[in-house]
Coordinates of C-alpha atoms in Angstrom, one line a residue:
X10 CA 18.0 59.5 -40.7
X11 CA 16.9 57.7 -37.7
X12 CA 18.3 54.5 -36.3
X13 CA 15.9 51.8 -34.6
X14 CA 18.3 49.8 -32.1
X15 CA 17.0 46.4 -31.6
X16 CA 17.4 44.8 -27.8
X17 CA 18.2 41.3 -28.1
X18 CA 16.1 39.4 -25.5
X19 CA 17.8 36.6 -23.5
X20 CA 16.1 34.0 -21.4
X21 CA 17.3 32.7 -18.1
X22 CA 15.2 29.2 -18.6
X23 CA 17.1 26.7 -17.8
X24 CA 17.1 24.0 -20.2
X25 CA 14.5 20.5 -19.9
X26 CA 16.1 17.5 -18.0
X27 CA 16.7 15.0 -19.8
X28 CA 14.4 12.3 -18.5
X29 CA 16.4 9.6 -16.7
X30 CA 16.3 5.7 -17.3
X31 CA 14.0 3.2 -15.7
X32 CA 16.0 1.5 -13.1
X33 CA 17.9 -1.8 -13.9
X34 CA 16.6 -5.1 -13.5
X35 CA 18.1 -5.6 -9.9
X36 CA 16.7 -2.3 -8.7
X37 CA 13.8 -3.0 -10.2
X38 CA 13.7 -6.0 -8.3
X39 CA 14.4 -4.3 -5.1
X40 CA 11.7 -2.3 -5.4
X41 CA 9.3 -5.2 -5.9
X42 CA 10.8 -7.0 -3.2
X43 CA 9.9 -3.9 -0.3
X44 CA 6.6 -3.6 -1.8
X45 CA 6.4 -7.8 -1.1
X46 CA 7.9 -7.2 2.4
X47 CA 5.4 -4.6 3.6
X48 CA 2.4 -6.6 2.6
X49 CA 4.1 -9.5 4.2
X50 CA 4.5 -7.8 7.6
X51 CA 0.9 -6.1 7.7
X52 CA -0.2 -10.0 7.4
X53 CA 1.8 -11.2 9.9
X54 CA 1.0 -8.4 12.4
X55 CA -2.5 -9.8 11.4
X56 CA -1.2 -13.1 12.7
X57 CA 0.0 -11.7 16.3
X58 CA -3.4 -10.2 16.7
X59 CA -5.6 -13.4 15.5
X60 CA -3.7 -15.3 18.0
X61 CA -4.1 -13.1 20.8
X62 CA -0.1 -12.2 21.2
X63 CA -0.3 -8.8 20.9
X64 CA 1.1 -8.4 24.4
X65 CA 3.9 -11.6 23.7
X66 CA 6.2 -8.8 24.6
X67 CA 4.6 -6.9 27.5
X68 CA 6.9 -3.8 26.7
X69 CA 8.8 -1.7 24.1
X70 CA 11.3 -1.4 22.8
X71 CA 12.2 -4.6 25.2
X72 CA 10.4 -7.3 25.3
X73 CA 10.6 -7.8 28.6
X74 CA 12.5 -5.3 31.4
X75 CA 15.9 -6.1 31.2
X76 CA 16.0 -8.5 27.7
X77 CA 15.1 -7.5 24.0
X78 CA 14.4 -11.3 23.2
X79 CA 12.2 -13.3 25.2
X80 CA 13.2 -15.0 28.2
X81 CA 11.9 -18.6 29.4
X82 CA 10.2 -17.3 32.3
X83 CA 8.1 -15.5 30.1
X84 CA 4.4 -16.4 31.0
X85 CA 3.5 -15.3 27.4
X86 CA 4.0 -18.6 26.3
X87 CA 4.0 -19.1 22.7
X88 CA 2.7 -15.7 21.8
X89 CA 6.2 -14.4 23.0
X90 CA 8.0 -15.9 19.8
X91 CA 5.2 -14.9 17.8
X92 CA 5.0 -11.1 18.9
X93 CA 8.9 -11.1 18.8
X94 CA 8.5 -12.6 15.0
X95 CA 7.1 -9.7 14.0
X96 CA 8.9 -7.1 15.5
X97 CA 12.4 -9.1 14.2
X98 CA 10.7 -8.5 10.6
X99 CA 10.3 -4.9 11.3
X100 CA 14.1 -4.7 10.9
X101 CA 14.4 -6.4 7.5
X102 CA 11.5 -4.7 6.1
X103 CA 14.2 -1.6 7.1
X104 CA 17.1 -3.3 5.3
X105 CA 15.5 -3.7 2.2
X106 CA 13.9 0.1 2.4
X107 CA 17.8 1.6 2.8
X108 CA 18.1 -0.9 -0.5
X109 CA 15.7 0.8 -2.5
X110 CA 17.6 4.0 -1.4
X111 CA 20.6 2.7 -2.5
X112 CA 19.1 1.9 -5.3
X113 CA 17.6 5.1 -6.4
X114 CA 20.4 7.1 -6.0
X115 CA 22.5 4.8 -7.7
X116 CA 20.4 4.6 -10.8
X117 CA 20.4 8.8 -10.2
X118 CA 16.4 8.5 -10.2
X119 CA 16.2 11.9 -7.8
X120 CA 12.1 12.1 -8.8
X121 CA 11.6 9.1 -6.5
X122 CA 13.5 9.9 -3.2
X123 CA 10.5 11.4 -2.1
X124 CA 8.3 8.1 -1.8
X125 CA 11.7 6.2 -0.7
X126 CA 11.7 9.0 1.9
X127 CA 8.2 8.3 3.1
X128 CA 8.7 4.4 3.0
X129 CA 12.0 4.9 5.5
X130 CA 9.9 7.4 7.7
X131 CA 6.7 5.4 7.7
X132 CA 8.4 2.5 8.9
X133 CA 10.5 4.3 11.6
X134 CA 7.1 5.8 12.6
X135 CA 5.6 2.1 12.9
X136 CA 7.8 1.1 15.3
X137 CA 7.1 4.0 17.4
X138 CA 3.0 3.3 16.7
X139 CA 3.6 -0.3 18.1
X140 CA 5.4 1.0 21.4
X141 CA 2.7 3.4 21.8
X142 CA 0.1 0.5 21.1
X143 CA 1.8 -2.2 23.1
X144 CA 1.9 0.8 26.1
X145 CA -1.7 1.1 25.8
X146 CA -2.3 -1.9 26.0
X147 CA -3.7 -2.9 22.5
X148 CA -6.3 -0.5 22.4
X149 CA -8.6 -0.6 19.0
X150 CA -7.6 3.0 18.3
X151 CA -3.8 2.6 18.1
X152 CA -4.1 -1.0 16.9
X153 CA -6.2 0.3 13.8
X154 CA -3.7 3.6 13.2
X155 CA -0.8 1.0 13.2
X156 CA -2.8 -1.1 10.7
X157 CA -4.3 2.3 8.1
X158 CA -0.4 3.3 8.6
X159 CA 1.5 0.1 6.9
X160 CA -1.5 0.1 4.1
X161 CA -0.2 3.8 3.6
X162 CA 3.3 2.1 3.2
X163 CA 2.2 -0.7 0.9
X164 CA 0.6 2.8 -1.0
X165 CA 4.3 3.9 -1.3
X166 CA 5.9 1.5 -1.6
X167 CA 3.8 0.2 -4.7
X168 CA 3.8 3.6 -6.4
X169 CA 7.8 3.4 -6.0
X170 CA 8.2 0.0 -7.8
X171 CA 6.1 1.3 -10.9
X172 CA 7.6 4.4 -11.1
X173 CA 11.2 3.0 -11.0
X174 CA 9.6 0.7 -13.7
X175 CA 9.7 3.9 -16.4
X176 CA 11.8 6.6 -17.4
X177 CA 11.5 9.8 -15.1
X178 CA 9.7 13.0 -16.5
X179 CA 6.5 14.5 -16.9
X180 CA 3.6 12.0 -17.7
X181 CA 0.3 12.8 -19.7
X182 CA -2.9 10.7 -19.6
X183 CA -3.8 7.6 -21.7
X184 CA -7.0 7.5 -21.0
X185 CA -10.6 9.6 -20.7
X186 CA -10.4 12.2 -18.0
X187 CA -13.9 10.3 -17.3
X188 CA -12.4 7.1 -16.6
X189 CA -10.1 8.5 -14.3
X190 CA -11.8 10.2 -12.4
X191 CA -14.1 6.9 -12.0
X192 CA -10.7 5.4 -11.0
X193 CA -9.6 7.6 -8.4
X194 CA -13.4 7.9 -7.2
X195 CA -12.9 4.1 -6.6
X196 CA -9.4 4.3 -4.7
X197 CA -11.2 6.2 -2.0
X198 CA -13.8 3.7 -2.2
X199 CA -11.4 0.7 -1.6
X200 CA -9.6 3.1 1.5
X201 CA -12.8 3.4 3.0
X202 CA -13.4 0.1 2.8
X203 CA -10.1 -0.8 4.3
X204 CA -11.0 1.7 7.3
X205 CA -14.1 0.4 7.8
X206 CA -12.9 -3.2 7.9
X207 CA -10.4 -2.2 10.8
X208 CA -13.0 -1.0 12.6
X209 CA -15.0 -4.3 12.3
X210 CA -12.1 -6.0 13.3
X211 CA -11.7 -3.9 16.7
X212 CA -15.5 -4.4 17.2
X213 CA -14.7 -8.0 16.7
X214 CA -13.3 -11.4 18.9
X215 CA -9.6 -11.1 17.3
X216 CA -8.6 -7.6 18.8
X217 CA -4.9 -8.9 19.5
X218 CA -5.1 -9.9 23.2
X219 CA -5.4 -13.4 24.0
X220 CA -7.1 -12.4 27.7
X221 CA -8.8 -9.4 27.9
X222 CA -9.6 -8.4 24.6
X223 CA -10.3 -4.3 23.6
X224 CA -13.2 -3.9 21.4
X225 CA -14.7 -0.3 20.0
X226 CA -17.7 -1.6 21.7
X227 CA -20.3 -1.1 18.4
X228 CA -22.1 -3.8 16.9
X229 CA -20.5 -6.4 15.0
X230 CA -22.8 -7.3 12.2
X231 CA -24.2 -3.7 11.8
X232 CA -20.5 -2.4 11.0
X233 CA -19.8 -5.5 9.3
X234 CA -23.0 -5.0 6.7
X235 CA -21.7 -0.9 6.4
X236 CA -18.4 -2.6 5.2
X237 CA -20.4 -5.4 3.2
X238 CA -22.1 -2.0 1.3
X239 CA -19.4 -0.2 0.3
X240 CA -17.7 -3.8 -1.1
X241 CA -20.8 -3.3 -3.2
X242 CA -20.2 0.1 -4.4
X243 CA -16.4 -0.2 -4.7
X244 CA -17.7 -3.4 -7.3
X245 CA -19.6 -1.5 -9.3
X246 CA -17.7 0.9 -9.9
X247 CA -14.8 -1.6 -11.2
X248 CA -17.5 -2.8 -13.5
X249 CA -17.8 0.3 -14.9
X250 CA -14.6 1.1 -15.1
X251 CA -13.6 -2.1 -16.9
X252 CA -16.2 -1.7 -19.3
X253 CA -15.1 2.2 -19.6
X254 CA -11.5 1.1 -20.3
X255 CA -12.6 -1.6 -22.6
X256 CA -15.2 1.1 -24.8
X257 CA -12.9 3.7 -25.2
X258 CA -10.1 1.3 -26.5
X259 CA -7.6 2.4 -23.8
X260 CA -4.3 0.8 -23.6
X261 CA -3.5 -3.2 -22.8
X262 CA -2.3 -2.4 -19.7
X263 CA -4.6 0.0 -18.1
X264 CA -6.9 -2.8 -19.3
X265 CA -5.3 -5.4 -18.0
X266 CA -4.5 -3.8 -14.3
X267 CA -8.8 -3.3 -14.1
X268 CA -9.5 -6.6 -14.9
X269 CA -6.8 -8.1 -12.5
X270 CA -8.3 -5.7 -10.1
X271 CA -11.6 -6.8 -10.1
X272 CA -11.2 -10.4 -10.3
X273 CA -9.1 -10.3 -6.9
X274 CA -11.9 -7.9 -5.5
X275 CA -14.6 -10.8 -6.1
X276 CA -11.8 -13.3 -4.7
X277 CA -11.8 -11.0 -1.7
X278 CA -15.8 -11.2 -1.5
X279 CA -15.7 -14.3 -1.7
X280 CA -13.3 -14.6 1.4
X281 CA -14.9 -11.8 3.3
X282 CA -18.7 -14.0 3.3
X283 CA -16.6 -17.2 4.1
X284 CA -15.5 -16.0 7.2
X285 CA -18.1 -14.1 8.3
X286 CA -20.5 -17.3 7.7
X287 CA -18.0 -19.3 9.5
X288 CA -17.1 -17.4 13.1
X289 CA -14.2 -15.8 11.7
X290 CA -11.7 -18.7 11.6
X291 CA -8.4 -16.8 12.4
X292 CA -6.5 -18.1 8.9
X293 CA -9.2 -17.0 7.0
X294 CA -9.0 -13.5 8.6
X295 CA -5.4 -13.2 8.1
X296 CA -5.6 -14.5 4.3
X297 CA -8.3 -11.5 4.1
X298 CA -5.6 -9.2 5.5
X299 CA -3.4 -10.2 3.2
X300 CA -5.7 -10.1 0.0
X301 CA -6.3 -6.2 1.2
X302 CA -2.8 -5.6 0.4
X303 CA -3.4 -7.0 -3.0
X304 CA -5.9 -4.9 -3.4
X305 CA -4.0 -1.8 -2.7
X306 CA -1.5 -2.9 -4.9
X307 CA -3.6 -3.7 -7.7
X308 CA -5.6 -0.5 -7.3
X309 CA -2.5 2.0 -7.3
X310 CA -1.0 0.1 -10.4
X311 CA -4.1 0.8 -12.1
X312 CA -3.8 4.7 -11.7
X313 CA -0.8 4.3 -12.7
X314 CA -1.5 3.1 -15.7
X315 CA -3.4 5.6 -16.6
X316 CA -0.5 8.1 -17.1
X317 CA 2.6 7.5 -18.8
X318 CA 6.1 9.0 -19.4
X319 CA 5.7 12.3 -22.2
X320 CA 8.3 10.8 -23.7
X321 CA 6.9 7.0 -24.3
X322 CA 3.2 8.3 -25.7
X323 CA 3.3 8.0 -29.5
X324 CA 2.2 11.0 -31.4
X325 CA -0.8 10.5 -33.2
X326 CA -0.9 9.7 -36.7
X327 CA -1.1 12.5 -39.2
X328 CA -3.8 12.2 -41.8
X329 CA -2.9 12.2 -45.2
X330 CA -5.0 15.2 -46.3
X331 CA -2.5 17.1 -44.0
X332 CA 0.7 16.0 -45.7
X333 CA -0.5 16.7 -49.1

């Protein structure tokens, strides 16, 4: 008589993770607050460069040799207090960034110390792209990497507060892998309008230095119709996408996020043509700097919402033929 011996198989897989909770309603809040605080400081870097105080503080990390504050016999004038402004921000936008960490680790979210990581380190590395740029004298090249930089922050920083808005875990789509596509197609849209624009800027009067401003040198109104263009496009495609969104009965809030995002896009338009019909009037400018923030905002919460949590997606219904 012959035996068979069975081998009992064992598996070292580790058992799922639990998926951990949204954050509270303070963290939550934190979160929203750093995303408000880096838009807030790209507009009022905006504000030292439209009023020609980029150089307010002739050096860095000092603003002048021997004082980190200004000094009355600084022949900056006004623009001192400005320039200083801004880099006095810098150090609360830091404050409330080692709050979100605090935050995070507290609510034992580990999935997003990665983008508070970037967040901390993009803002240390801003403050060494503004030496660099004040050392260089202002010009367009390090002005515009300081500017792409804090958009890449507001990027971050946005992703961060919706995140921390749902439970952690794997997410699946909501929506047709047509419709995002068409969305992330239209996020490199808006970034490439966002580059663009910087470079109109630096080919532009407001280059940040009150005297003896840098430009790129290239035409104005040629660069400024290449970012007029892909406006254009970037619309478009939002049209589509809303309509997309609205056809395939996606969920409220991915619809909801596209429509928000498009009606601040034609706001923005609508800026944009003001100001370049009316010699670029430096508020206008800086309300267009801030409305790009917005933008970026918008636009990442829409991709967002078109994944969510495995967990929160309702199973679909099963049909009655199925159960019989």
């Amino acid at each position: 008589m012959s035996v068979t011996v069975g081998r009992s198989t064992t598996t070292n897989a580790r058992p799922a993770r639990a998926p951990r909770a949204a954050l509270p309603r303070w963290g939550s809040g934190v979160l929203l607050l750093n995303v408000v605080a880096e838009c807030l400081i790209v507009v009022t870097g905006g504000v030292v460069r439209l009023t020609g105080s980029g150089l307010g503080c002739p050096t860095w990390p000092q603003c002048v040799p021997g004082s980190y504050v200004p000094v009355v016999q600084q022949e900056q004038g006004f623009h001192k207090w400005i320039e200083f402004g801004n880099r006095t921000l810098t150090g609360l936008v830091g404050v409330i960034a080692l709050a979100c960490l605090i935050a995070v680790w507290r609510s034992r979210r580990r999935d997003l110390l990665p983008y508070v990581g970037l967040v901390i380190f993009g803002i240390l590395a801003q403050a060494v792209i503004g030496g660099i740029t004040v050392h260089m004298e202002l010009a367009p090249g390090y002005v515009m990497t300081h500017f792409l930089v804090s958009m890449l922050l507001v990027t971050a920083s946005t992703i961060l507060w919706r995140r921390g808005r749902e439970v952690s875990g794997p997410r699946t789509p909501v929506v047709r892998r047509e419709v995002r596509g068409g969305a992330w197609l239209a996020a490199v849209l808006l970034y490439g309008v966002v580059v663009v624009g910087t470079v109109v800027t630096g080919s532009g009067p407001h280059s940040g230095d009150a005297d003896e401003p840098a430009r790129f040198g290239l035409d104005p109104q040629a660069v400024s119709w290449l970012h007029a263009d892909l406006v254009m496009a970037y619309v478009g495609l939002l049209v589509g996408i809303v309509v997309a969104l609205r056809a395939t009965a996606a969920p409220r809030a991915a619809r909801r996020a596209s429509l928000q995002l498009l009606a601040a896009t034609l706001l923005q338009g609508v800026v944009g043509y003001t100001q370049y019909f009316t010699d670029l009037p430096w508020v206008l400018v800086a309300i267009h700097m801030g409305m790009a923030c917005l933008l970026v905002v918008l636009q990442v919460r829409l991709l967002c919402a078109l994944t969510a949590p495995r967990t929160e997606v309702a199973a679909p219904p099963v049909p009655a033929a199925a159960t019989a």
